[in-house]
CSV table of C-alpha atoms and ligand atoms in Angstrom, one decimal:
chain,number,residue,atom,x,y,z
W,1,UNK,CA,2.9,4.2,-177.8
W,2,UNK,CA,0.9,5.6,-174.8
W,3,UNK,CA,2.0,5.4,-171.3
W,4,UNK,CA,0.8,6.8,-168.1
W,5,UNK,CA,3.1,9.6,-166.9
W,6,UNK,CA,3.1,10.2,-163.0
W,7,UNK,CA,4.3,13.7,-163.6
W,8,UNK,CA,1.1,14.7,-165.5
W,9,UNK,CA,-1.4,12.1,-164.2
W,10,UNK,CA,-2.2,11.2,-167.9
W,11,UNK,CA,-2.0,8.3,-170.3
W,12,UNK,CA,0.1,10.2,-173.0
W,13,UNK,CA,1.7,9.5,-176.3
W,14,UNK,CA,5.5,8.7,-175.5
W,15,UNK,CA,7.8,10.9,-177.6
W,16,UNK,CA,11.5,10.7,-176.8
W,17,UNK,CA,13.6,13.6,-176.9
W,18,UNK,CA,15.4,12.4,-179.9
W,19,UNK,CA,13.4,10.6,-182.4
W,20,UNK,CA,14.2,6.8,-182.4
W,21,UNK,CA,16.3,7.0,-179.2
W,22,UNK,CA,15.4,6.5,-175.6
W,23,UNK,CA,17.2,7.3,-172.5
W,24,UNK,CA,15.9,5.2,-169.7
W,25,UNK,CA,16.7,5.3,-166.0
W,26,UNK,CA,15.8,2.7,-163.3
W,27,UNK,CA,16.2,2.8,-159.6
W,28,UNK,CA,18.3,-0.3,-158.9
W,29,UNK,CA,18.1,-2.2,-155.6
W,30,UNK,CA,19.5,-1.5,-152.3
W,31,UNK,CA,22.0,-4.4,-151.9
W,32,UNK,CA,21.8,-5.4,-148.0
W,33,UNK,CA,19.6,-8.4,-148.5
W,34,UNK,CA,17.9,-10.6,-151.1
W,35,UNK,CA,15.2,-8.8,-153.3
W,36,UNK,CA,11.8,-9.9,-152.5
W,37,UNK,CA,9.3,-10.8,-155.2
W,38,UNK,CA,7.7,-7.4,-154.8
W,39,UNK,CA,10.9,-5.6,-155.7
W,40,UNK,CA,11.1,-8.1,-158.5
W,41,UNK,CA,7.5,-7.2,-159.7
W,42,UNK,CA,8.9,-3.8,-160.2
W,43,UNK,CA,11.8,-5.0,-162.3
W,44,UNK,CA,9.8,-7.5,-164.4
W,45,UNK,CA,7.4,-4.9,-165.5
W,46,UNK,CA,10.3,-2.2,-166.2
W,47,UNK,CA,11.7,-5.1,-168.3
W,48,UNK,CA,8.6,-5.5,-170.3
W,49,UNK,CA,8.4,-1.8,-170.9
W,50,UNK,CA,12.2,-1.7,-172.2
W,51,UNK,CA,11.7,-4.8,-174.5
W,52,UNK,CA,8.5,-3.6,-175.8
W,53,UNK,CA,10.2,-0.1,-176.6
W,54,UNK,CA,13.0,-2.1,-178.4
W,55,UNK,CA,10.3,-4.2,-180.1
W,56,UNK,CA,8.6,-1.1,-181.7
W,57,UNK,CA,12.1,-0.3,-183.0
W,58,UNK,CA,13.4,2.2,-180.6
W,59,UNK,CA,17.0,2.1,-179.5
W,60,UNK,CA,17.1,2.2,-175.7
W,61,UNK,CA,20.0,2.9,-173.6
W,62,UNK,CA,19.0,1.8,-170.0
W,63,UNK,CA,21.1,2.9,-166.8
W,64,UNK,CA,20.6,1.5,-163.4
W,65,UNK,CA,22.3,2.3,-160.1
W,66,UNK,CA,23.1,0.0,-157.2
W,67,UNK,CA,22.4,1.6,-154.0
W,68,UNK,CA,25.4,0.5,-151.6
W,69,UNK,CA,25.8,3.5,-149.5
W,70,UNK,CA,23.3,6.2,-148.1
W,71,UNK,CA,20.1,4.5,-147.9
W,72,UNK,CA,18.6,4.8,-144.4
W,73,UNK,CA,15.8,2.7,-143.1
W,74,UNK,CA,13.4,5.5,-143.6
W,75,UNK,CA,13.2,7.0,-147.2
W,76,UNK,CA,14.0,10.3,-145.6
W,77,UNK,CA,17.2,11.1,-143.5
W,78,UNK,CA,16.3,9.0,-140.4
W,79,UNK,CA,16.4,5.5,-139.2
W,80,UNK,CA,19.8,3.3,-139.4
W,81,UNK,CA,22.0,2.8,-142.4
W,82,UNK,CA,20.6,-0.1,-144.3
W,83,UNK,CA,23.8,-1.4,-145.6
W,84,UNK,CA,25.5,-1.2,-142.0
W,85,UNK,CA,22.4,-3.2,-140.6
W,86,UNK,CA,23.0,-5.8,-143.2
W,87,UNK,CA,26.7,-6.1,-142.5
W,88,UNK,CA,26.0,-6.2,-138.7
W,89,UNK,CA,23.5,-9.0,-139.1
W,90,UNK,CA,25.9,-11.1,-141.1
W,91,UNK,CA,29.1,-10.0,-139.4
W,92,UNK,CA,30.7,-9.0,-142.8
W,93,UNK,CA,32.0,-5.7,-144.3
W,94,UNK,CA,29.5,-3.4,-146.1
W,95,UNK,CA,31.4,-4.0,-149.4
W,96,UNK,CA,31.1,-7.8,-148.7
W,97,UNK,CA,27.4,-7.6,-148.2
W,98,UNK,CA,27.0,-5.4,-151.4
W,99,UNK,CA,28.7,-7.8,-153.4
W,100,UNK,CA,26.9,-10.8,-152.3
W,101,UNK,CA,23.6,-9.1,-152.7
W,102,UNK,CA,24.4,-7.5,-156.0
W,103,UNK,CA,25.2,-11.0,-157.3
W,104,UNK,CA,22.1,-12.6,-155.8
W,105,UNK,CA,19.9,-9.8,-157.4
W,106,UNK,CA,21.2,-10.5,-160.8
W,107,UNK,CA,20.9,-14.3,-160.4
W,108,UNK,CA,17.3,-13.5,-159.4
W,109,UNK,CA,16.9,-11.5,-162.6
W,110,UNK,CA,18.4,-14.1,-164.6
W,111,UNK,CA,16.0,-16.5,-163.4
W,112,UNK,CA,12.9,-14.2,-164.3
W,113,UNK,CA,14.6,-13.3,-167.7
W,114,UNK,CA,14.9,-9.8,-166.8
W,115,UNK,CA,17.7,-8.2,-169.0
W,116,UNK,CA,20.6,-6.4,-167.4
W,117,UNK,CA,20.5,-2.7,-168.1
W,118,UNK,CA,23.2,-1.5,-170.3
W,119,UNK,CA,25.0,0.4,-167.5
W,120,UNK,CA,24.9,-0.8,-164.0
W,121,UNK,CA,26.7,1.7,-161.5
W,122,UNK,CA,27.0,1.2,-158.1
W,123,UNK,CA,26.6,4.5,-155.9
W,124,UNK,CA,30.1,4.0,-154.3
W,125,UNK,CA,31.7,4.3,-157.7
W,126,UNK,CA,30.5,7.7,-158.3
W,127,UNK,CA,31.4,9.6,-155.4
W,128,UNK,CA,33.4,12.3,-157.4
W,129,UNK,CA,30.3,12.9,-159.4
W,130,UNK,CA,28.3,13.5,-156.3
W,131,UNK,CA,30.7,15.9,-154.9
W,132,UNK,CA,30.6,17.9,-158.2
W,133,UNK,CA,27.0,18.2,-158.4
W,134,UNK,CA,26.7,18.9,-154.6
W,135,UNK,CA,29.3,21.8,-154.9
W,136,UNK,CA,27.6,23.3,-157.9
W,137,UNK,CA,24.3,23.1,-155.8
W,138,UNK,CA,26.0,25.2,-153.2
W,139,UNK,CA,27.3,27.5,-155.3
W,140,UNK,CA,23.9,28.3,-157.1
W,141,UNK,CA,22.3,28.6,-153.8
W,142,UNK,CA,20.2,25.6,-153.6
W,143,UNK,CA,22.1,23.7,-150.9
W,144,UNK,CA,23.5,24.8,-147.4
W,145,UNK,CA,25.6,23.5,-144.7
W,146,UNK,CA,24.2,23.1,-141.2
W,147,UNK,CA,25.8,21.2,-138.2
W,148,UNK,CA,28.1,19.5,-140.6
W,149,UNK,CA,25.8,18.3,-143.1
W,150,UNK,CA,24.9,19.6,-146.4
W,151,UNK,CA,21.2,19.9,-147.2
W,152,UNK,CA,19.0,20.8,-150.3
W,153,UNK,CA,17.0,23.8,-149.7
W,154,UNK,CA,13.7,23.0,-150.9
W,155,UNK,CA,12.2,26.6,-150.4
W,156,UNK,CA,14.3,27.8,-153.5
W,157,UNK,CA,12.1,26.0,-155.7
W,158,UNK,CA,9.1,27.2,-157.5
W,159,UNK,CA,7.4,23.8,-157.0
W,160,UNK,CA,8.8,21.1,-154.8
W,161,UNK,CA,6.0,18.5,-154.7
W,162,UNK,CA,5.8,18.2,-158.3
W,163,UNK,CA,4.0,14.8,-158.4
W,164,UNK,CA,1.3,15.8,-155.9
W,165,UNK,CA,0.2,18.8,-154.2
W,166,UNK,CA,1.3,18.0,-150.7
W,167,UNK,CA,0.2,19.9,-147.5
W,168,UNK,CA,3.4,20.8,-146.0
W,169,UNK,CA,2.0,19.9,-142.4
W,170,UNK,CA,1.1,16.5,-143.9
W,171,UNK,CA,4.6,15.8,-144.6
W,172,UNK,CA,6.0,13.3,-142.0
W,173,UNK,CA,8.9,11.7,-144.0
W,174,UNK,CA,11.1,10.1,-141.6
W,175,UNK,CA,9.7,11.8,-138.7
W,176,UNK,CA,8.4,8.7,-136.8
W,177,UNK,CA,7.8,8.2,-133.1
W,178,UNK,CA,10.7,8.0,-131.1
W,179,UNK,CA,13.0,9.5,-133.9
W,180,UNK,CA,14.3,12.7,-133.4
W,181,UNK,CA,13.6,15.5,-136.0
W,182,UNK,CA,16.7,17.0,-137.7
W,183,UNK,CA,16.8,20.5,-136.4
W,184,UNK,CA,19.5,21.5,-138.9
W,185,UNK,CA,16.9,21.6,-141.8
W,186,UNK,CA,15.8,25.2,-142.5
W,187,UNK,CA,12.6,23.6,-144.1
W,188,UNK,CA,10.8,20.4,-143.1
W,189,UNK,CA,11.0,19.2,-146.6
W,190,UNK,CA,14.9,19.8,-146.9
W,191,UNK,CA,17.1,16.6,-147.4
W,192,UNK,CA,20.4,15.6,-147.0
W,193,UNK,CA,23.0,15.4,-149.8
W,194,UNK,CA,25.9,14.8,-147.8
W,195,UNK,CA,26.5,13.7,-144.2
W,196,UNK,CA,29.4,14.5,-142.3
W,197,UNK,CA,28.0,14.7,-138.9
W,198,UNK,CA,27.1,11.0,-138.9
W,199,UNK,CA,24.6,9.6,-136.5
W,200,UNK,CA,26.6,6.3,-137.1
W,201,UNK,CA,29.8,6.4,-135.6
W,202,UNK,CA,30.6,3.0,-137.0
W,203,UNK,CA,30.0,4.0,-140.4
W,204,UNK,CA,32.2,1.9,-142.7
W,205,UNK,CA,32.4,3.7,-145.9
W,206,UNK,CA,33.5,7.4,-145.7
W,207,UNK,CA,35.1,9.7,-148.3
W,208,UNK,CA,37.0,12.9,-148.0
W,209,UNK,CA,35.0,16.0,-149.3
W,210,UNK,CA,35.0,19.7,-149.3
W,211,UNK,CA,32.8,19.5,-146.2
W,212,UNK,CA,34.9,17.0,-144.3
W,213,UNK,CA,34.8,13.1,-144.1
W,214,UNK,CA,31.3,11.7,-144.9
W,215,UNK,CA,29.1,9.9,-147.3
W,216,UNK,CA,26.3,10.9,-149.5
W,217,UNK,CA,22.4,11.0,-149.1
W,218,UNK,CA,20.5,8.4,-150.9
W,219,UNK,CA,18.8,10.4,-153.5
W,220,UNK,CA,22.0,12.2,-155.0
W,221,UNK,CA,23.1,8.9,-156.6
W,222,UNK,CA,20.3,8.5,-159.1
W,223,UNK,CA,20.6,12.2,-160.2
W,224,UNK,CA,24.1,12.0,-160.9
W,225,UNK,CA,24.5,8.3,-162.3
W,226,UNK,CA,21.6,9.3,-164.7
W,227,UNK,CA,23.3,12.5,-165.7
W,228,UNK,CA,26.5,11.0,-166.0
W,229,UNK,CA,25.4,8.3,-168.3
W,230,UNK,CA,22.4,9.5,-170.0
W,231,UNK,CA,23.2,13.2,-170.4
W,232,UNK,CA,21.0,16.4,-169.3
W,233,UNK,CA,17.8,15.1,-170.8
W,234,UNK,CA,16.2,12.1,-169.6
W,235,UNK,CA,13.3,10.6,-171.5
W,236,UNK,CA,12.0,8.1,-168.9
W,237,UNK,CA,12.8,7.2,-165.2
W,238,UNK,CA,11.2,4.1,-163.6
W,239,UNK,CA,10.6,2.9,-160.2
W,240,UNK,CA,8.0,1.3,-157.8
W,241,UNK,CA,5.3,3.9,-156.3
W,242,UNK,CA,7.0,4.1,-153.1
W,243,UNK,CA,9.8,5.9,-154.8
W,244,UNK,CA,7.6,8.9,-155.9
W,245,UNK,CA,8.1,10.5,-152.6
W,246,UNK,CA,10.6,11.5,-151.4
W,247,UNK,CA,13.0,9.9,-153.7
W,248,UNK,CA,11.8,10.9,-157.0
W,249,UNK,CA,10.7,14.2,-156.0
W,250,UNK,CA,14.2,14.8,-154.5
W,251,UNK,CA,15.9,13.6,-157.6
W,252,UNK,CA,13.9,16.0,-159.7
W,253,UNK,CA,14.5,19.0,-157.2
W,254,UNK,CA,18.4,18.7,-157.3
W,255,UNK,CA,18.8,17.6,-161.1
W,256,UNK,CA,16.7,20.5,-162.2
W,257,UNK,CA,18.3,23.0,-159.9
W,258,UNK,CA,21.8,21.8,-161.1
W,259,UNK,CA,20.8,21.6,-164.7
W,260,UNK,CA,18.5,25.0,-164.9
W,261,UNK,CA,15.9,23.2,-167.0
W,262,UNK,CA,13.6,20.1,-167.1
W,263,UNK,CA,15.4,16.9,-166.7
W,264,UNK,CA,13.0,13.9,-167.3
W,265,UNK,CA,9.8,13.8,-169.5
W,266,UNK,CA,8.1,10.7,-168.3
W,267,UNK,CA,7.9,9.2,-165.0
W,268,UNK,CA,6.8,5.3,-164.8
W,269,UNK,CA,6.1,3.9,-161.7
W,270,UNK,CA,5.0,0.1,-160.8
W,271,UNK,CA,2.3,-0.6,-158.2
W,272,UNK,CA,3.0,-2.9,-155.4
W,273,UNK,CA,2.8,-6.4,-154.9
W,274,UNK,CA,1.2,-7.1,-151.4
W,275,UNK,CA,0.4,-9.9,-149.2
W,276,UNK,CA,-2.2,-10.2,-146.2
W,277,UNK,CA,0.6,-11.1,-143.6
W,278,UNK,CA,3.5,-8.4,-144.5
W,279,UNK,CA,5.7,-11.1,-145.8
W,280,UNK,CA,7.2,-8.6,-148.4
W,281,UNK,CA,9.2,-6.9,-145.7
W,282,UNK,CA,12.9,-7.6,-145.9
W,283,UNK,CA,13.2,-6.8,-142.2
W,284,UNK,CA,10.8,-9.8,-141.3
W,285,UNK,CA,12.4,-13.2,-141.0
W,286,UNK,CA,11.2,-15.4,-143.8
W,287,UNK,CA,10.2,-13.1,-146.5
W,288,UNK,CA,9.3,-13.8,-150.1
W,289,UNK,CA,12.1,-14.7,-152.6
W,290,UNK,CA,12.8,-16.1,-155.9
W,291,UNK,CA,14.5,-18.9,-154.1
W,292,UNK,CA,11.8,-19.5,-151.7
W,293,UNK,CA,9.3,-20.1,-154.9
W,294,UNK,CA,12.2,-22.3,-156.3
W,295,UNK,CA,12.3,-24.3,-152.9
W,296,UNK,CA,8.5,-24.8,-153.3
W,297,UNK,CA,8.8,-26.1,-156.5
W,298,UNK,CA,7.7,-23.2,-158.8
W,299,UNK,CA,9.3,-22.1,-162.0
W,300,UNK,CA,10.3,-18.7,-161.5
W,301,UNK,CA,8.9,-18.0,-164.8
W,302,UNK,CA,5.5,-18.9,-163.3
W,303,UNK,CA,5.9,-15.7,-161.2
W,304,UNK,CA,6.9,-13.7,-164.1
W,305,UNK,CA,3.6,-14.9,-165.9
W,306,UNK,CA,1.6,-13.9,-162.6
W,307,UNK,CA,3.0,-10.5,-163.0
W,308,UNK,CA,2.2,-10.1,-166.6
W,309,UNK,CA,-1.3,-11.2,-165.8
W,310,UNK,CA,-2.0,-8.0,-164.1
W,311,UNK,CA,-1.7,-4.4,-165.2
W,312,UNK,CA,1.5,-2.7,-163.7
W,313,UNK,CA,-0.6,0.2,-162.4
W,314,UNK,CA,-2.8,-2.1,-160.1
W,315,UNK,CA,-1.6,-3.2,-156.9
W,316,UNK,CA,-1.3,-7.0,-156.9
W,317,UNK,CA,-2.1,-9.4,-154.2
W,318,UNK,CA,0.4,-12.4,-153.7
W,319,UNK,CA,-1.1,-15.6,-152.4
W,320,UNK,CA,0.1,-19.0,-152.9
W,321,UNK,CA,-3.5,-19.9,-154.4
W,322,UNK,CA,-3.1,-17.1,-156.8
W,323,UNK,CA,0.4,-18.3,-157.8
W,324,UNK,CA,-1.2,-21.9,-158.2
W,325,UNK,CA,-3.6,-20.5,-160.6
W,326,UNK,CA,-1.0,-18.8,-162.6
W,327,UNK,CA,0.9,-22.0,-162.8
W,328,UNK,CA,-2.1,-24.0,-164.0
W,329,UNK,CA,-2.7,-21.3,-166.8
W,330,UNK,CA,0.8,-21.2,-167.8
W,331,UNK,CA,1.2,-25.1,-168.0
W,332,UNK,CA,-1.9,-25.0,-170.0
W,333,UNK,CA,-0.6,-22.6,-172.4
W,334,UNK,CA,2.7,-24.2,-172.8
W,335,UNK,CA,0.7,-27.6,-173.5
W,336,UNK,CA,-1.5,-25.8,-176.2
W,337,UNK,CA,1.6,-24.6,-177.9
W,338,UNK,CA,3.4,-27.9,-177.6
W,339,UNK,CA,0.2,-29.3,-179.5
W,340,UNK,CA,1.2,-27.0,-182.3
W,341,UNK,CA,4.8,-28.1,-182.2
W,342,UNK,CA,3.5,-31.6,-182.6
W,343,UNK,CA,1.2,-31.1,-185.6
W,344,UNK,CA,2.6,-33.0,-188.5
W,345,UNK,CA,1.8,-30.3,-191.0
W,346,UNK,CA,2.5,-27.1,-189.6
W,347,UNK,CA,1.8,-25.2,-193.0
W,348,UNK,CA,3.4,-22.0,-194.2
W,349,UNK,CA,3.7,-18.6,-192.4
W,350,UNK,CA,1.0,-16.4,-193.7
W,351,UNK,CA,2.7,-13.1,-193.3
W,352,UNK,CA,-0.4,-10.9,-194.1
W,353,UNK,CA,-2.3,-12.7,-191.1
W,354,UNK,CA,0.9,-12.5,-188.7
W,355,UNK,CA,1.7,-8.8,-189.6
W,356,UNK,CA,-1.7,-7.3,-189.9
W,357,UNK,CA,-4.1,-9.3,-187.8
W,358,UNK,CA,-2.1,-11.1,-185.0
W,359,UNK,CA,0.8,-8.8,-184.3
W,360,UNK,CA,-1.5,-5.7,-184.8
W,361,UNK,CA,-3.5,-7.0,-182.0
W,362,UNK,CA,-0.8,-7.4,-179.8
W,363,UNK,CA,0.7,-4.0,-180.5
W,364,UNK,CA,-2.8,-2.7,-179.8
W,365,UNK,CA,-2.9,-3.8,-176.2
W,366,UNK,CA,0.9,-2.9,-175.5
W,367,UNK,CA,0.6,0.2,-177.1
W,368,UNK,CA,-2.3,1.0,-174.6
W,369,UNK,CA,-0.2,1.7,-171.4
W,370,UNK,CA,1.7,-1.6,-171.5
W,371,UNK,CA,-1.6,-3.5,-171.0
W,372,UNK,CA,0.3,-7.0,-170.5
W,373,UNK,CA,-3.0,-8.5,-169.1
W,374,UNK,CA,-4.7,-8.1,-172.4
W,375,UNK,CA,-1.4,-8.8,-174.3
W,376,UNK,CA,-1.4,-12.3,-172.9
W,377,UNK,CA,-4.8,-12.8,-174.0
W,378,UNK,CA,-3.8,-12.1,-177.5
W,379,UNK,CA,-1.7,-15.4,-177.2
W,380,UNK,CA,-5.2,-17.1,-176.5
W,381,UNK,CA,-6.5,-15.5,-179.6
W,382,UNK,CA,-3.4,-16.8,-182.0
W,383,UNK,CA,-4.1,-20.3,-180.4
W,384,UNK,CA,-7.9,-20.0,-181.7
W,385,UNK,CA,-7.1,-18.1,-184.9
W,386,UNK,CA,-7.9,-19.7,-188.3
W,387,UNK,CA,-4.4,-19.8,-189.3
W,388,UNK,CA,-1.7,-22.4,-189.9
W,389,UNK,CA,0.5,-24.0,-186.9
W,390,UNK,CA,3.5,-22.0,-188.4
W,391,UNK,CA,1.8,-18.7,-188.3
W,392,UNK,CA,0.7,-19.2,-184.6
W,393,UNK,CA,4.2,-20.4,-183.6
W,394,UNK,CA,5.7,-17.0,-185.4
W,395,UNK,CA,3.2,-15.0,-183.6
W,396,UNK,CA,4.0,-16.7,-180.3
W,397,UNK,CA,7.7,-16.2,-180.8
W,398,UNK,CA,7.5,-12.8,-181.7
W,399,UNK,CA,5.4,-11.8,-178.6
W,400,UNK,CA,7.8,-13.5,-176.4
W,401,UNK,CA,10.5,-11.2,-177.5
W,402,UNK,CA,8.8,-8.7,-174.9
W,403,UNK,CA,7.0,-11.3,-172.5
W,404,UNK,CA,10.3,-13.4,-172.3
W,405,UNK,CA,8.4,-16.4,-171.0
W,406,UNK,CA,10.5,-19.0,-172.9
W,407,UNK,CA,7.1,-20.0,-174.6
W,408,UNK,CA,8.6,-21.8,-177.7
W,409,UNK,CA,11.5,-23.6,-175.7
W,410,UNK,CA,9.2,-24.6,-173.0
W,411,UNK,CA,6.5,-25.8,-175.5
W,412,UNK,CA,9.3,-27.7,-177.7
W,413,UNK,CA,10.4,-29.6,-174.4
W,414,UNK,CA,6.8,-30.5,-173.8
W,415,UNK,CA,6.0,-31.5,-177.3
W,416,UNK,CA,9.3,-34.0,-176.9
W,417,UNK,CA,7.9,-35.2,-173.5
W,418,UNK,CA,4.3,-36.0,-175.2
W,419,UNK,CA,6.3,-37.7,-178.0
W,420,UNK,CA,8.5,-39.7,-175.7
W,421,UNK,CA,5.5,-40.9,-173.5
W,422,UNK,CA,3.8,-41.8,-176.6
W,423,UNK,CA,6.6,-43.9,-177.6
W,424,UNK,CA,6.7,-45.8,-174.4
W,425,UNK,CA,3.0,-47.1,-175.0
W,426,UNK,CA,2.7,-50.6,-176.5
W,427,UNK,CA,1.8,-51.2,-180.0
W,428,UNK,CA,-1.2,-53.3,-179.2
W,429,UNK,CA,-2.3,-50.4,-176.8
W,430,UNK,CA,-1.8,-47.8,-179.5
W,431,UNK,CA,-3.7,-50.0,-182.0
W,432,UNK,CA,-6.7,-50.0,-179.7
W,433,UNK,CA,-6.4,-46.4,-179.3
W,434,UNK,CA,-6.6,-45.9,-183.1
W,435,UNK,CA,-9.5,-48.1,-183.3
W,436,UNK,CA,-11.2,-46.3,-180.7
W,437,UNK,CA,-10.6,-42.9,-182.4
W,438,UNK,CA,-12.1,-44.4,-185.4
W,439,UNK,CA,-15.2,-45.8,-183.6
W,440,UNK,CA,-15.7,-42.3,-182.1
W,441,UNK,CA,-15.6,-40.6,-185.2
W,442,UNK,CA,-18.1,-42.9,-186.7
W,443,UNK,CA,-20.2,-42.1,-183.5
W,444,UNK,CA,-20.0,-45.9,-182.5
W,445,UNK,CA,-19.8,-44.7,-178.7
W,446,UNK,CA,-20.6,-48.2,-177.3
W,447,UNK,CA,-17.8,-49.6,-179.4
W,448,UNK,CA,-15.6,-46.9,-178.2
W,449,UNK,CA,-16.4,-47.5,-174.5
W,450,UNK,CA,-15.8,-51.2,-175.2
W,451,UNK,CA,-12.4,-50.3,-176.5
W,452,UNK,CA,-11.5,-48.0,-173.5
W,453,UNK,CA,-12.4,-50.8,-171.0
W,454,UNK,CA,-10.0,-53.1,-173.0
W,455,UNK,CA,-7.2,-50.2,-172.8
W,456,UNK,CA,-7.7,-50.1,-169.2
W,457,UNK,CA,-7.3,-53.7,-168.5
W,458,UNK,CA,-4.0,-53.5,-170.3
W,459,UNK,CA,-3.0,-50.8,-167.6
W,460,UNK,CA,-3.5,-47.6,-169.5
W,461,UNK,CA,-6.0,-44.7,-169.3
W,462,UNK,CA,-7.3,-42.8,-172.3
W,463,UNK,CA,-8.8,-39.4,-172.2
W,464,UNK,CA,-9.9,-36.9,-174.8
W,465,UNK,CA,-8.6,-33.3,-174.2
W,466,UNK,CA,-8.7,-30.2,-176.3
W,467,UNK,CA,-5.2,-31.0,-177.6
W,468,UNK,CA,-6.0,-34.5,-178.6
W,469,UNK,CA,-6.1,-38.0,-177.3
W,470,UNK,CA,-4.0,-38.4,-174.0
W,471,UNK,CA,-2.8,-41.8,-173.0
W,472,UNK,CA,-1.3,-42.4,-169.8
W,473,UNK,CA,-0.2,-45.4,-167.6
W,474,UNK,CA,-2.3,-46.2,-164.7
O,501,LIG,P1,14.8,-1.1,-152.7
O,501,LIG,O1,15.9,-2.4,-152.8
O,501,LIG,O2,14.0,-1.1,-151.3
O,501,LIG,O3,15.5,0.1,-153.3
O,501,LIG,O4,13.8,-1.3,-153.8
O,501,LIG,C1,14.0,-1.7,-155.2
O,501,LIG,C2,12.7,-1.6,-155.9
O,501,LIG,O5,11.4,-2.2,-155.7
O,501,LIG,C3,12.2,0.1,-156.0
O,501,LIG,O6,11.9,0.3,-157.5
O,501,LIG,C4,11.1,0.1,-155.2
O,501,LIG,O7,10.0,0.9,-155.5
O,501,LIG,C5,10.4,-1.6,-155.6
O,501,LIG,N1,9.5,-2.0,-154.5
O,501,LIG,C6,9.8,-2.0,-153.0
O,501,LIG,N2,8.6,-2.8,-152.6
O,501,LIG,C7,7.9,-3.0,-153.5
O,501,LIG,C8,6.7,-3.9,-153.7
O,501,LIG,N3,6.1,-4.4,-152.4
O,501,LIG,N4,6.0,-4.2,-154.8
O,501,LIG,C9,6.8,-3.7,-155.9
O,501,LIG,N5,7.8,-3.1,-155.9
O,501,LIG,C10,8.3,-2.8,-154.7
O,502,LIG,ZN1,16.6,6.4,-157.6
């Protein structure tokens, strides 16, 4: 399997540290509000990556954090505390907010068939670990105390900007207009590991530490939660592209300074879902959530299908029209699979064709940097293939272990509905339909038209589709 590695800027063969086993880490949500469907694009594509790894036989252990402390409104060390903002907005405690939106996040994931990682760890549950790692960083000379806070000293590293070569002068993380620069920092790129001199006098969550009562910076949680659960060597780390800098850059800085060796080999980043009108931002009133899609009558899996239609390394434009197009394509796909389900003689599974033709094509696409867009087109190849219905259905079920679109269950339901609606049609109409089919077969189109008129006069419409004859009540 080949994937694009943000660290090397290349598509590379994926080789885990221990053959057959994968240690995978995912940056989890900041639980101060509902996840927007942009966030969920990232989790859908990471879910596909995990499931495809499992599909190829790899034994994956995946760990995710929940950010319930320390994330400021900028990704650097400025702005308000996001959790505190959420709590104030809803007149609740930070922990109430965290619980509510963590549950909401997993409800959304369930609706989108996103598997829950093997380990899910809230940052507030690992404070002891953070203190241990920060203490070691101070001891090794990688961190310093200034103005009451503990900072990571980026000048101590051979290379800090591991993902890109930034110009120091261009670095404006968290330094926005109207926000004062932190004069405690020795270097512009230094970042907070532990806050004691809080800008937020009303900070609810505080812990005792060797440096005074305070709370952790945002980045330390991912390093610590990963190392605690997955050990010193991480195979793959995932997130959205906005996480590359400063978050993942800082994670690498502190983890490798602590460990004294390379930490993670592959970095997988999902590009953003965008809108024309900024509806993706959680800070703006009505933003795009799974519940909003549902309230407008969309099945959440239509959104999953929409995401799979594009490569994860391309930014994706969300419009209602684009979602409608995805819905139409998804419904058509289901009805084609339903037609296979309704075939009276499905035949036997041709193992040779299934393994060496159909699955091989699917693997070829997915091995090529998780190309879900092409992977989905293999489904259409399957539908057109010169193979029995049983073989086709077996291939679709197999690919859906990765796509997770409930293709077979939905098709079975649609097939039953097709049958039920056929059962409602009076015998007299069905007899005319059969007669018309025979006339068409005999190329007697005048008679076929005459029969169609008779059927219409009895209150039914008859139409030929690629799935066969469709009869509906007028
Ligand atoms: P957050 O809850 O802000 O910590 O973000 C959760 C995840 O969503 C992170 O992996 C982000 O990189 C990712 N993310 C944020 N905005 C978008 C977006 N518009 N499209 C895709 N992923 C995003
Ligand atoms: Zn993280």
